[in-house]
Amino acid sequence: MSKLGAIFLLIIAAVIISLTANLIRFHVSAFLNQLIFSVSSLILIELSVYLYGSNHLYWSILLFIMTAGYSFKLVGGILAAIFSMLLVYLQTEGAALVLLPVYLLIGTTAGYISQYLLNKKRDHHRWLNMLMEQSKHLQVFREVSTTMQRTLQQDLLLKVILTSVTAGHGLGFNRAMIFLASNEAKSLKGIVGVGPMDVKKGYEVWEKISEDRLKLSDLIEHNFDSNFTDPELNALLHSLEIPINDQNVFGIALSSQKPVIVKKIQKEDASQVLIFDLFQTEEFAVIPLINQGKNIGILLIDNIVNKRPITLMDTENILPLANQAAIALDHANLYEQIEEMALRDGLTGLLNQRAFQTILNEHFPFEGKGGAPLSLIILDIDFFKVFNDKNGHLLGNEVLMKLARVIVDSLRPGDFSFRFGGEEFVVLLSGTNLIQAEIIAETIRINVEKTTFPGEKTQPNGTLTVSVGTACTDHPDIKSKNELIEAADQALYKAKNAGKNTVVSFKEFVSIE
């Protein structure tokens, strides 16, 4: 065989080795570089043979074997050894077969070393990616923790939690929804969700986030309600209440205190079917929100847009955030309860004087705002000292509690009722003129007179009654909050002097005395 023929055959062999190894390993992107590397070594060897003869081909062909082994790992090294033995045989007029084991050993060794280095490189990249992912999660938790520590407002906490779960700079899920447990912990009420209702809307939302280059902290501060929250999604959530029992996925997650991944909707579980029907999700995870054994709620996550499978590692990564969220939400709930207790009268359950000052400040029509009129009703029980002297304070407390219920039942939705202390009560009517306030005041008076109270037979008239004074900011002499209170108080004083069990409005007086 001529030297040119041998060279041509050698190059064909290199191509066959490269293609065979490439088909086995399926790394098409690296194929050209590996092929060029292997063919270059063959060309170099054959040029050496052409120029200096074939005496040194026995050992120079090792360069090709090692190159092929390095490029195409074990398979490439073995095939290169076999083809190299054939080419050496053809070009040296019969080489000893004893070289074949040597060539195979060199090819196998080169392949193993290359595979070992590749595995080490992959492990390095894998660990590097894991470290980067963990670093990202730690950054998310740090930002979320910092934000949570700044507030005890439940609405803001929910926004922070959902944003950190769904944002690309956060944990990266497509959608997240929060259900909170009822006071009796027998059902879960849908509260709020972040993410799209369908795939199309999902791409639109996150494309906008990418265009604006919003980071997690930006998203937390951003007005998610108007820009990134689907109204249809939240409307469905607000109307949704799911019972907690051992037969549905929500109850299982809460009772086991572990996340549950639903890979396929189980038709025997009505809660799973409901989630699928309403939110078109075939795969989702239920993360329990629990603090000190107390069921706070559920975090539901899914990937409706990119369909990325939810793994056990995903739920483990989200657990620290879920635990932190449960603690924050529980504290926020306790804070709201304490705040509510601080604004409520302990006996009647009505708002107290502290709440009155806050609400009055919010609704008083300050000059220049063009606000609607604000009316105030003040009432107290007629001859209540006589009642307490004859019946005792315990029965007097029962009367106060029952009177509070009568007042509340006499009001419209949105009206505020307060106990000022003793037997004095106050009603605040936003957006109400004096005529309307008089009607409501008279309604209260009549309802009190008609109601049977314990011990009322000991009253001078045999019936428990109230005297009522009203005032409104539409009076020209009332320009401040204190003047409104003073006007209503004067009207009450006139009602007392007018024989009690009557309503008097601050309109007969020219000015506040």
Short mmCIF file of C-alpha atoms in Angstrom, two decimals:
data_model
loop_
_atom_site.label_atom_id
_atom_site.label_comp_id
_atom_site.label_asym_id
_atom_site.label_seq_id
_atom_site.Cartn_x
_atom_site.Cartn_y
_atom_site.Cartn_z
CA MET A 1 0.00 0.00 0.00
CA SER A 2 1.27 3.47 -0.87
CA LYS A 3 1.98 6.08 1.77
CA LEU A 4 -0.77 8.33 0.42
CA GLY A 5 -3.23 5.47 0.60
CA ALA A 6 -2.23 4.73 4.17
CA ILE A 7 -2.62 8.37 5.14
CA PHE A 8 -6.08 8.49 3.57
CA LEU A 9 -7.09 5.29 5.34
CA LEU A 10 -5.75 6.62 8.63
CA ILE A 11 -7.78 9.80 8.36
CA ILE A 12 -10.93 7.80 7.53
CA ALA A 13 -10.26 5.70 10.63
CA ALA A 14 -9.98 8.81 12.79
CA VAL A 15 -13.31 10.08 11.50
CA ILE A 16 -14.98 6.71 12.16
CA ILE A 17 -13.55 6.62 15.70
CA SER A 18 -14.76 10.13 16.38
CA LEU A 19 -18.26 9.48 15.01
CA THR A 20 -18.64 6.21 16.90
CA ALA A 21 -17.59 7.70 20.21
CA ASN A 22 -19.74 10.75 19.62
CA LEU A 23 -22.86 8.68 18.94
CA ILE A 24 -22.31 6.78 22.16
CA ARG A 25 -21.74 9.86 24.31
CA PHE A 26 -24.29 12.19 22.62
CA HIS A 27 -22.10 15.29 23.07
CA VAL A 28 -22.62 16.83 19.64
CA SER A 29 -21.57 20.32 20.73
CA ALA A 30 -17.98 19.17 21.51
CA PHE A 31 -17.66 16.85 18.54
CA LEU A 32 -15.96 19.26 16.11
CA ASN A 33 -13.27 20.30 18.56
CA GLN A 34 -12.58 16.68 19.49
CA LEU A 35 -12.48 15.62 15.84
CA ILE A 36 -10.09 18.42 14.87
CA PHE A 37 -7.85 17.53 17.81
CA SER A 38 -7.72 13.82 16.89
CA VAL A 39 -7.31 14.35 13.14
CA SER A 40 -4.55 16.90 13.75
CA SER A 41 -2.57 14.31 15.70
CA LEU A 42 -2.98 11.83 12.84
CA ILE A 43 -1.86 14.35 10.26
CA LEU A 44 1.19 15.19 12.37
CA ILE A 45 2.08 11.50 12.72
CA GLU A 46 1.63 10.78 9.00
CA LEU A 47 3.73 13.79 8.02
CA SER A 48 6.46 12.42 10.24
CA VAL A 49 6.18 9.00 8.55
CA TYR A 50 6.22 10.60 5.10
CA LEU A 51 9.32 12.65 5.88
CA TYR A 52 11.34 10.28 8.07
CA GLY A 53 9.98 6.84 7.34
CA SER A 54 7.86 4.39 9.32
CA ASN A 55 10.46 3.10 11.74
CA HIS A 56 9.21 5.30 14.59
CA LEU A 57 5.50 4.78 13.80
CA TYR A 58 5.24 2.10 16.49
CA TRP A 59 5.58 4.64 19.28
CA SER A 60 4.48 7.86 17.51
CA ILE A 61 1.01 6.40 16.90
CA LEU A 62 0.61 6.47 20.70
CA LEU A 63 0.01 10.21 20.35
CA PHE A 64 -3.13 9.54 18.32
CA ILE A 65 -4.31 6.85 20.75
CA MET A 66 -3.89 9.13 23.74
CA THR A 67 -5.50 12.03 21.88
CA ALA A 68 -8.52 9.92 20.93
CA GLY A 69 -8.75 8.55 24.47
CA TYR A 70 -8.62 12.05 25.92
CA SER A 71 -11.22 13.37 23.43
CA PHE A 72 -13.66 10.47 23.41
CA LYS A 73 -12.93 8.77 26.72
CA LEU A 74 -12.82 4.96 27.08
CA VAL A 75 -14.67 4.06 23.88
CA GLY A 76 -12.55 6.41 21.79
CA GLY A 77 -9.32 5.09 23.33
CA ILE A 78 -10.19 1.44 22.65
CA LEU A 79 -11.32 2.04 19.05
CA ALA A 80 -8.26 4.21 18.39
CA ALA A 81 -6.02 1.41 19.66
CA ILE A 82 -7.61 -1.12 17.30
CA PHE A 83 -7.44 1.15 14.26
CA SER A 84 -3.89 2.22 15.14
CA MET A 85 -2.81 -1.43 15.24
CA LEU A 86 -4.35 -1.96 11.79
CA LEU A 87 -2.66 1.09 10.32
CA VAL A 88 0.72 0.22 11.80
CA TYR A 89 0.36 -3.25 10.32
CA LEU A 90 -0.42 -1.83 6.88
CA GLN A 91 2.35 0.75 6.89
CA THR A 92 5.17 -1.34 8.37
CA GLU A 93 4.55 -4.49 6.34
CA GLY A 94 3.36 -6.62 9.23
CA ALA A 95 3.73 -5.49 12.83
CA ALA A 96 3.68 -7.91 15.72
CA LEU A 97 0.27 -8.46 17.29
CA VAL A 98 1.94 -8.09 20.64
CA LEU A 99 1.55 -4.33 20.17
CA LEU A 100 -2.24 -4.59 20.35
CA PRO A 101 -2.42 -5.17 24.15
CA VAL A 102 0.00 -2.27 24.64
CA TYR A 103 -2.09 0.02 22.45
CA LEU A 104 -5.27 -1.10 24.20
CA LEU A 105 -3.68 -0.43 27.57
CA ILE A 106 -2.60 3.05 26.50
CA GLY A 107 -6.04 3.82 25.00
CA THR A 108 -7.90 2.46 28.00
CA THR A 109 -5.67 4.37 30.43
CA ALA A 110 -6.08 7.60 28.47
CA GLY A 111 -9.85 7.07 28.37
CA TYR A 112 -10.08 6.37 32.10
CA ILE A 113 -7.94 9.37 32.97
CA SER A 114 -10.00 11.61 30.72
CA GLN A 115 -13.25 10.24 32.15
CA TYR A 116 -11.93 10.76 35.68
CA LEU A 117 -11.00 14.35 34.93
CA LEU A 118 -14.37 14.95 33.28
CA ASN A 119 -16.20 13.55 36.29
CA LYS A 120 -14.13 15.72 38.61
CA LYS A 121 -14.96 18.73 36.44
CA ARG A 122 -18.66 17.87 36.50
CA ASP A 123 -18.57 17.41 40.26
CA HIS A 124 -16.85 20.76 40.59
CA HIS A 125 -19.50 22.47 38.47
CA ARG A 126 -22.27 20.64 40.31
CA TRP A 127 -20.95 21.71 43.70
CA LEU A 128 -20.34 25.21 42.41
CA ASN A 129 -23.92 25.41 41.17
CA MET A 130 -25.20 24.07 44.47
CA LEU A 131 -23.15 26.62 46.38
CA MET A 132 -24.42 29.40 44.13
CA GLU A 133 -27.98 28.18 44.60
CA GLN A 134 -27.55 27.98 48.37
CA SER A 135 -25.98 31.43 48.35
CA LYS A 136 -28.98 32.70 46.42
CA HIS A 137 -31.36 31.10 48.91
CA LEU A 138 -29.46 32.57 51.84
CA GLN A 139 -29.68 35.98 50.19
CA VAL A 140 -33.42 35.50 49.75
CA PHE A 141 -33.85 34.48 53.37
CA ARG A 142 -31.77 37.43 54.52
CA GLU A 143 -33.83 39.93 52.53
CA VAL A 144 -37.09 38.31 53.59
CA SER A 145 -36.04 38.13 57.23
CA THR A 146 -34.99 41.77 57.22
CA THR A 147 -38.28 42.83 55.67
CA MET A 148 -40.35 40.67 58.02
CA GLN A 149 -38.66 42.18 61.04
CA ARG A 150 -39.81 45.63 59.97
CA THR A 151 -43.51 44.92 60.14
CA LEU A 152 -46.24 43.01 61.93
CA GLN A 153 -48.86 43.81 59.30
CA GLN A 154 -50.26 40.58 57.93
CA ASP A 155 -50.94 41.95 54.43
CA LEU A 156 -47.33 43.06 53.98
CA LEU A 157 -45.99 39.80 55.39
CA LEU A 158 -48.07 37.79 52.93
CA LYS A 159 -46.79 39.95 50.09
CA VAL A 160 -43.17 39.42 51.17
CA ILE A 161 -43.62 35.65 51.46
CA LEU A 162 -45.27 35.21 48.09
CA THR A 163 -42.82 37.51 46.32
CA SER A 164 -39.81 35.65 47.70
CA VAL A 165 -41.28 32.33 46.54
CA THR A 166 -42.21 33.36 43.01
CA ALA A 167 -39.63 35.99 41.99
CA GLY A 168 -36.86 34.93 39.60
CA HIS A 169 -34.37 36.41 42.04
CA GLY A 170 -36.14 34.45 44.78
CA LEU A 171 -36.95 30.75 44.79
CA GLY A 172 -38.31 30.97 41.27
CA PHE A 173 -41.66 29.17 41.35
CA ASN A 174 -44.24 30.35 38.82
CA ARG A 175 -47.09 30.77 41.27
CA ALA A 176 -47.76 30.71 45.00
CA MET A 177 -50.95 30.92 47.05
CA ILE A 178 -51.53 31.20 50.78
CA PHE A 179 -54.42 29.68 52.73
CA LEU A 180 -54.77 30.56 56.41
CA ALA A 181 -56.40 28.34 59.00
CA SER A 182 -59.63 29.46 60.62
CA ASN A 183 -59.75 30.14 64.35
CA GLU A 184 -61.13 26.67 64.93
CA ALA A 185 -58.47 25.25 62.55
CA LYS A 186 -61.11 23.16 60.80
CA SER A 187 -60.82 24.81 57.40
CA LEU A 188 -58.43 26.80 55.25
CA LYS A 189 -59.46 30.14 53.78
CA GLY A 190 -57.88 31.38 50.56
CA ILE A 191 -56.19 34.72 51.27
CA VAL A 192 -53.86 35.91 48.52
CA GLY A 193 -51.85 34.62 45.58
CA VAL A 194 -49.05 35.87 43.36
CA GLY A 195 -48.64 34.61 39.83
CA PRO A 196 -50.70 34.15 36.69
CA MET A 197 -54.05 32.53 36.17
CA ASP A 198 -52.83 30.95 32.94
CA VAL A 199 -49.62 30.39 30.97
CA LYS A 200 -50.02 33.38 28.63
CA LYS A 201 -50.42 35.85 31.47
CA GLY A 202 -47.48 34.23 33.21
CA TYR A 203 -45.12 34.98 30.34
CA GLU A 204 -46.38 38.56 30.14
CA VAL A 205 -45.77 39.18 33.86
CA TRP A 206 -42.28 37.75 34.06
CA GLU A 207 -41.20 39.33 30.77
CA LYS A 208 -42.11 42.67 32.30
CA ILE A 209 -40.11 41.83 35.41
CA SER A 210 -37.11 40.89 33.22
CA GLU A 211 -37.42 44.06 31.18
CA ASP A 212 -37.55 46.21 34.30
CA ARG A 213 -34.69 44.17 35.86
CA LEU A 214 -36.50 44.07 39.15
CA LYS A 215 -34.69 42.38 42.02
CA LEU A 216 -36.36 40.68 44.97
CA SER A 217 -36.15 43.79 47.12
CA ASP A 218 -37.65 45.81 44.25
CA LEU A 219 -40.52 43.37 43.91
CA ILE A 220 -41.23 43.48 47.63
CA GLU A 221 -41.44 47.26 47.48
CA HIS A 222 -43.31 47.18 44.15
CA ASN A 223 -47.07 47.44 44.08
CA PHE A 224 -47.71 43.79 43.30
CA ASP A 225 -51.46 44.20 43.77
CA SER A 226 -51.90 46.36 40.70
CA ASN A 227 -49.15 45.12 38.41
CA PHE A 228 -48.23 41.50 39.04
CA THR A 229 -51.21 39.89 40.74
CA ASP A 230 -53.92 38.36 38.64
CA PRO A 231 -57.33 39.66 39.85
CA GLU A 232 -59.08 36.51 38.64
CA LEU A 233 -56.69 34.33 40.65
CA ASN A 234 -57.30 36.29 43.84
CA ALA A 235 -61.04 36.48 43.30
CA LEU A 236 -61.13 32.67 43.20
CA LEU A 237 -58.90 32.43 46.25
CA HIS A 238 -61.03 34.79 48.32
CA SER A 239 -64.12 32.69 47.63
CA LEU A 240 -62.38 29.43 48.47
CA GLU A 241 -62.61 27.61 51.79
CA ILE A 242 -61.26 24.07 52.05
CA PRO A 243 -62.05 21.76 54.99
CA ILE A 244 -59.11 20.19 56.82
CA ASN A 245 -59.36 16.43 57.27
CA ASP A 246 -57.17 13.35 57.13
CA GLN A 247 -58.47 12.42 53.70
CA ASN A 248 -57.23 15.45 51.73
CA VAL A 249 -53.75 16.63 50.87
CA PHE A 250 -54.03 19.77 53.00
CA GLY A 251 -54.92 17.84 56.14
CA ILE A 252 -52.14 15.32 55.46
CA ALA A 253 -49.54 18.09 55.12
CA LEU A 254 -50.66 19.79 58.33
CA SER A 255 -50.96 16.61 60.39
CA SER A 256 -47.59 15.24 59.23
CA GLN A 257 -45.99 18.70 59.37
CA LYS A 258 -44.18 17.84 56.13
CA PRO A 259 -44.51 19.11 52.53
CA VAL A 260 -46.59 16.99 50.16
CA ILE A 261 -45.90 16.96 46.40
CA VAL A 262 -48.86 16.12 44.17
CA LYS A 263 -47.49 14.70 40.92
CA LYS A 264 -50.85 13.56 39.60
CA ILE A 265 -54.32 14.61 40.67
CA GLN A 266 -56.04 11.92 42.70
CA LYS A 267 -59.73 12.02 41.91
CA GLU A 268 -60.72 10.52 45.25
CA ASP A 269 -59.32 13.66 46.95
CA ALA A 270 -61.91 16.39 46.42
CA SER A 271 -59.43 19.13 47.42
CA GLN A 272 -56.99 18.11 44.67
CA VAL A 273 -59.77 18.01 42.10
CA LEU A 274 -60.93 21.46 43.25
CA ILE A 275 -57.41 22.94 42.89
CA PHE A 276 -57.09 21.43 39.42
CA ASP A 277 -60.50 22.67 38.28
CA LEU A 278 -59.98 26.21 39.55
CA PHE A 279 -56.28 26.79 38.83
CA GLN A 280 -55.51 24.30 36.01
CA THR A 281 -52.49 22.85 37.78
CA GLU A 282 -51.66 19.17 37.44
CA GLU A 283 -48.63 19.24 39.73
CA PHE A 284 -48.22 21.28 42.89
CA ALA A 285 -46.70 21.19 46.35
CA VAL A 286 -48.41 21.86 49.67
CA ILE A 287 -46.11 23.37 52.30
CA PRO A 288 -47.50 23.46 55.87
CA LEU A 289 -47.10 26.69 57.84
CA ILE A 290 -46.81 25.60 61.47
CA ASN A 291 -45.50 27.39 64.54
CA GLN A 292 -45.06 25.52 67.83
CA GLY A 293 -47.59 22.88 66.78
CA LYS A 294 -50.17 25.48 65.79
CA ASN A 295 -51.61 25.29 62.27
CA ILE A 296 -51.12 28.71 60.71
CA GLY A 297 -51.97 27.80 57.15
CA ILE A 298 -50.74 26.37 53.87
CA LEU A 299 -48.41 27.62 51.13
CA LEU A 300 -49.32 26.12 47.75
CA ILE A 301 -46.74 26.38 44.94
CA ASP A 302 -46.72 25.26 41.31
CA ASN A 303 -45.01 25.88 37.98
CA ILE A 304 -47.91 26.54 35.65
CA VAL A 305 -45.77 28.40 33.09
CA ASN A 306 -42.50 26.51 32.59
CA LYS A 307 -43.85 23.13 33.82
CA ARG A 308 -40.64 22.52 35.77
CA PRO A 309 -41.15 19.46 37.99
CA ILE A 310 -41.23 20.16 41.73
CA THR A 311 -38.66 18.03 43.53
CA LEU A 312 -38.07 17.05 47.13
CA MET A 313 -35.03 19.35 47.08
CA ASP A 314 -37.32 22.25 46.09
CA THR A 315 -39.54 21.67 49.11
CA GLU A 316 -36.54 21.32 51.40
CA ASN A 317 -35.20 24.64 50.12
CA ILE A 318 -38.51 26.35 50.78
CA LEU A 319 -39.01 24.90 54.29
CA PRO A 320 -36.79 27.47 56.10
CA LEU A 321 -38.78 30.27 54.47
CA ALA A 322 -42.06 28.53 55.31
CA ASN A 323 -41.04 28.13 58.95
CA GLN A 324 -39.99 31.75 59.13
CA ALA A 325 -43.25 32.78 57.49
CA ALA A 326 -45.30 30.73 59.96
CA ILE A 327 -43.59 32.41 62.92
CA ALA A 328 -44.04 35.88 61.43
CA LEU A 329 -47.70 35.30 60.56
CA ASP A 330 -48.44 33.88 64.00
CA HIS A 331 -46.81 36.88 65.65
CA ALA A 332 -48.69 39.23 63.35
CA ASN A 333 -51.96 37.52 64.24
CA LEU A 334 -51.20 37.76 67.96
CA TYR A 335 -50.24 41.40 67.51
CA GLU A 336 -53.52 42.11 65.72
CA GLN A 337 -55.42 40.39 68.52
CA ILE A 338 -53.59 42.44 71.13
CA GLU A 339 -54.20 45.61 69.15
CA GLU A 340 -57.86 44.68 68.81
CA MET A 341 -58.09 44.05 72.55
CA ALA A 342 -56.41 47.39 73.23
CA LEU A 343 -59.07 49.11 71.11
CA ARG A 344 -62.04 47.26 72.62
CA ASP A 345 -63.96 47.72 75.83
CA GLY A 346 -63.47 44.60 77.90
CA LEU A 347 -67.09 44.45 79.12
CA THR A 348 -69.22 45.29 76.08
CA GLY A 349 -66.86 44.48 73.22
CA LEU A 350 -67.46 47.92 71.71
CA LEU A 351 -64.59 50.15 70.63
CA ASN A 352 -63.08 52.29 73.38
CA GLN A 353 -61.97 55.92 73.73
CA ARG A 354 -58.56 55.21 72.21
CA ALA A 355 -60.20 53.78 69.11
CA PHE A 356 -62.60 56.71 69.04
CA GLN A 357 -59.78 59.24 68.79
CA THR A 358 -58.10 57.27 65.99
CA ILE A 359 -61.28 56.84 63.92
CA LEU A 360 -62.37 60.43 64.54
CA ASN A 361 -59.01 61.65 63.20
CA GLU A 362 -59.41 59.47 60.10
CA HIS A 363 -62.96 60.60 59.26
CA PHE A 364 -63.14 64.21 60.39
CA PRO A 365 -63.62 66.43 57.30
CA PHE A 366 -60.67 68.77 57.57
CA GLU A 367 -60.91 72.09 55.81
CA GLY A 368 -59.81 71.96 52.19
CA LYS A 369 -60.49 68.23 51.79
CA GLY A 370 -64.13 68.67 50.88
CA GLY A 371 -65.07 65.64 52.94
CA ALA A 372 -68.56 64.38 53.62
CA PRO A 373 -70.26 65.46 56.88
CA LEU A 374 -69.51 63.53 60.04
CA SER A 375 -72.17 63.09 62.75
CA LEU A 376 -71.70 62.17 66.39
CA ILE A 377 -74.24 60.63 68.78
CA ILE A 378 -73.68 60.57 72.55
CA LEU A 379 -76.11 58.70 74.82
CA ASP A 380 -76.25 57.49 78.38
CA ILE A 381 -78.67 55.49 80.52
CA ASP A 382 -81.29 57.44 82.45
CA PHE A 383 -81.18 57.01 86.25
CA PHE A 384 -78.39 54.42 85.99
CA LYS A 385 -77.01 55.31 89.43
CA VAL A 386 -80.43 54.48 90.87
CA PHE A 387 -80.37 51.18 89.00
CA ASN A 388 -76.94 50.22 90.39
CA ASP A 389 -77.90 51.22 93.91
CA LYS A 390 -80.99 49.01 93.83
CA ASN A 391 -79.73 46.08 91.73
CA GLY A 392 -75.97 46.04 92.22
CA HIS A 393 -73.11 46.49 89.76
CA LEU A 394 -73.14 42.89 88.47
CA LEU A 395 -76.68 43.29 87.11
CA GLY A 396 -75.66 46.75 85.92
CA ASN A 397 -72.90 45.13 83.85
CA GLU A 398 -75.44 42.79 82.25
CA VAL A 399 -77.50 45.83 81.29
CA LEU A 400 -74.47 47.53 79.74
CA MET A 401 -73.65 44.44 77.68
CA LYS A 402 -77.23 44.09 76.44
CA LEU A 403 -77.45 47.82 75.66
CA ALA A 404 -74.27 47.55 73.57
CA ARG A 405 -75.92 44.82 71.47
CA VAL A 406 -79.03 46.98 70.97
CA ILE A 407 -76.88 49.90 69.78
CA VAL A 408 -74.93 47.75 67.30
CA ASP A 409 -78.14 46.20 65.94
CA SER A 410 -79.58 49.70 65.41
CA LEU A 411 -76.70 50.90 63.23
CA ARG A 412 -75.86 50.60 59.55
CA PRO A 413 -72.86 48.71 58.16
CA GLY A 414 -69.85 50.99 58.44
CA ASP A 415 -71.07 52.92 61.50
CA PHE A 416 -68.86 52.91 64.61
CA SER A 417 -70.02 52.40 68.19
CA PHE A 418 -67.96 53.09 71.33
CA ARG A 419 -68.24 52.83 75.08
CA PHE A 420 -66.83 55.93 76.72
CA GLY A 421 -67.00 54.56 80.22
CA GLY A 422 -69.70 54.09 82.82
CA GLU A 423 -73.12 54.29 81.18
CA GLU A 424 -72.03 56.63 78.37
CA PHE A 425 -71.89 55.43 74.75
CA VAL A 426 -70.86 57.16 71.52
CA VAL A 427 -71.75 56.51 67.87
CA LEU A 428 -69.75 57.93 64.95
CA LEU A 429 -71.54 58.22 61.58
CA SER A 430 -69.28 58.94 58.60
CA GLY A 431 -70.84 60.62 55.56
CA THR A 432 -74.03 61.34 57.52
CA ASN A 433 -75.77 64.70 57.87
CA LEU A 434 -77.70 65.81 60.96
CA ILE A 435 -81.13 64.77 59.67
CA GLN A 436 -79.90 61.24 58.98
CA ALA A 437 -78.14 61.15 62.36
CA GLU A 438 -81.38 62.15 64.12
CA ILE A 439 -83.19 59.21 62.49
CA ILE A 440 -80.52 56.77 63.67
CA ALA A 441 -80.49 58.32 67.16
CA GLU A 442 -84.26 57.99 67.43
CA THR A 443 -84.01 54.38 66.24
CA ILE A 444 -81.56 53.62 69.04
CA ARG A 445 -83.78 55.34 71.64
CA ILE A 446 -86.91 53.45 70.54
CA ASN A 447 -85.10 50.07 70.39
CA VAL A 448 -83.72 50.59 73.91
CA GLU A 449 -87.17 51.49 75.23
CA LYS A 450 -88.68 48.40 73.61
CA THR A 451 -86.01 46.01 74.86
CA THR A 452 -86.52 44.19 78.13
CA PHE A 453 -83.54 44.59 80.45
CA PRO A 454 -82.93 42.67 83.69
CA GLY A 455 -83.99 44.69 86.77
CA GLU A 456 -85.54 47.52 84.76
CA LYS A 457 -88.73 47.44 86.87
CA THR A 458 -86.79 49.20 89.61
CA GLN A 459 -86.33 52.23 87.36
CA PRO A 460 -88.46 55.33 88.12
CA ASN A 461 -90.63 54.74 85.04
CA GLY A 462 -90.43 50.93 85.18
CA THR A 463 -88.48 50.88 81.89
CA LEU A 464 -84.81 51.38 81.12
CA THR A 465 -84.34 54.33 78.73
CA VAL A 466 -81.56 56.50 77.31
CA SER A 467 -81.10 60.18 76.59
CA VAL A 468 -79.42 61.06 73.29
CA GLY A 469 -77.55 64.08 71.95
CA THR A 470 -76.47 64.51 68.31
CA ALA A 471 -74.24 66.93 66.42
CA CYS A 472 -72.84 67.19 62.90
CA THR A 473 -69.93 68.93 61.21
CA ASP A 474 -72.31 70.61 58.79
CA HIS A 475 -73.14 73.10 61.60
CA PRO A 476 -71.27 76.39 60.94
CA ASP A 477 -70.02 76.63 64.55
CA ILE A 478 -68.34 73.20 64.46
CA LYS A 479 -64.87 73.49 62.94
CA SER A 480 -62.83 71.05 65.01
CA LYS A 481 -63.06 67.59 66.54
CA ASN A 482 -63.30 68.98 70.06
CA GLU A 483 -66.12 71.31 69.03
CA LEU A 484 -68.02 68.35 67.54
CA ILE A 485 -67.69 66.40 70.80
CA GLU A 486 -68.64 69.43 72.88
CA ALA A 487 -71.69 70.10 70.70
CA ALA A 488 -73.00 66.54 71.03
CA ASP A 489 -72.34 66.62 74.77
CA GLN A 490 -74.31 69.84 75.12
CA ALA A 491 -77.17 68.29 73.18
CA LEU A 492 -77.13 65.31 75.56
CA TYR A 493 -77.23 67.71 78.51
CA LYS A 494 -80.31 69.39 77.01
CA ALA A 495 -81.95 65.98 76.51
CA LYS A 496 -81.38 65.11 80.16
CA ASN A 497 -82.91 68.40 81.25
CA ALA A 498 -85.82 67.94 78.84
CA GLY A 499 -87.14 64.97 80.80
CA LYS A 500 -84.87 62.18 79.56
CA ASN A 501 -85.74 59.37 77.09
CA THR A 502 -85.49 61.84 74.24
CA VAL A 503 -83.23 62.93 71.36
CA VAL A 504 -81.88 66.48 71.12
CA SER A 505 -79.70 67.75 68.26
CA PHE A 506 -77.19 70.55 68.27
CA LYS A 507 -79.02 72.90 65.91
CA GLU A 508 -81.16 74.98 68.24
CA PHE A 509 -78.07 76.64 69.74
CA VAL A 510 -76.42 79.64 68.15
CA SER A 511 -72.92 78.77 69.34
CA ILE A 512 -71.06 76.36 71.54
CA GLU A 513 -71.07 77.56 75.10
#
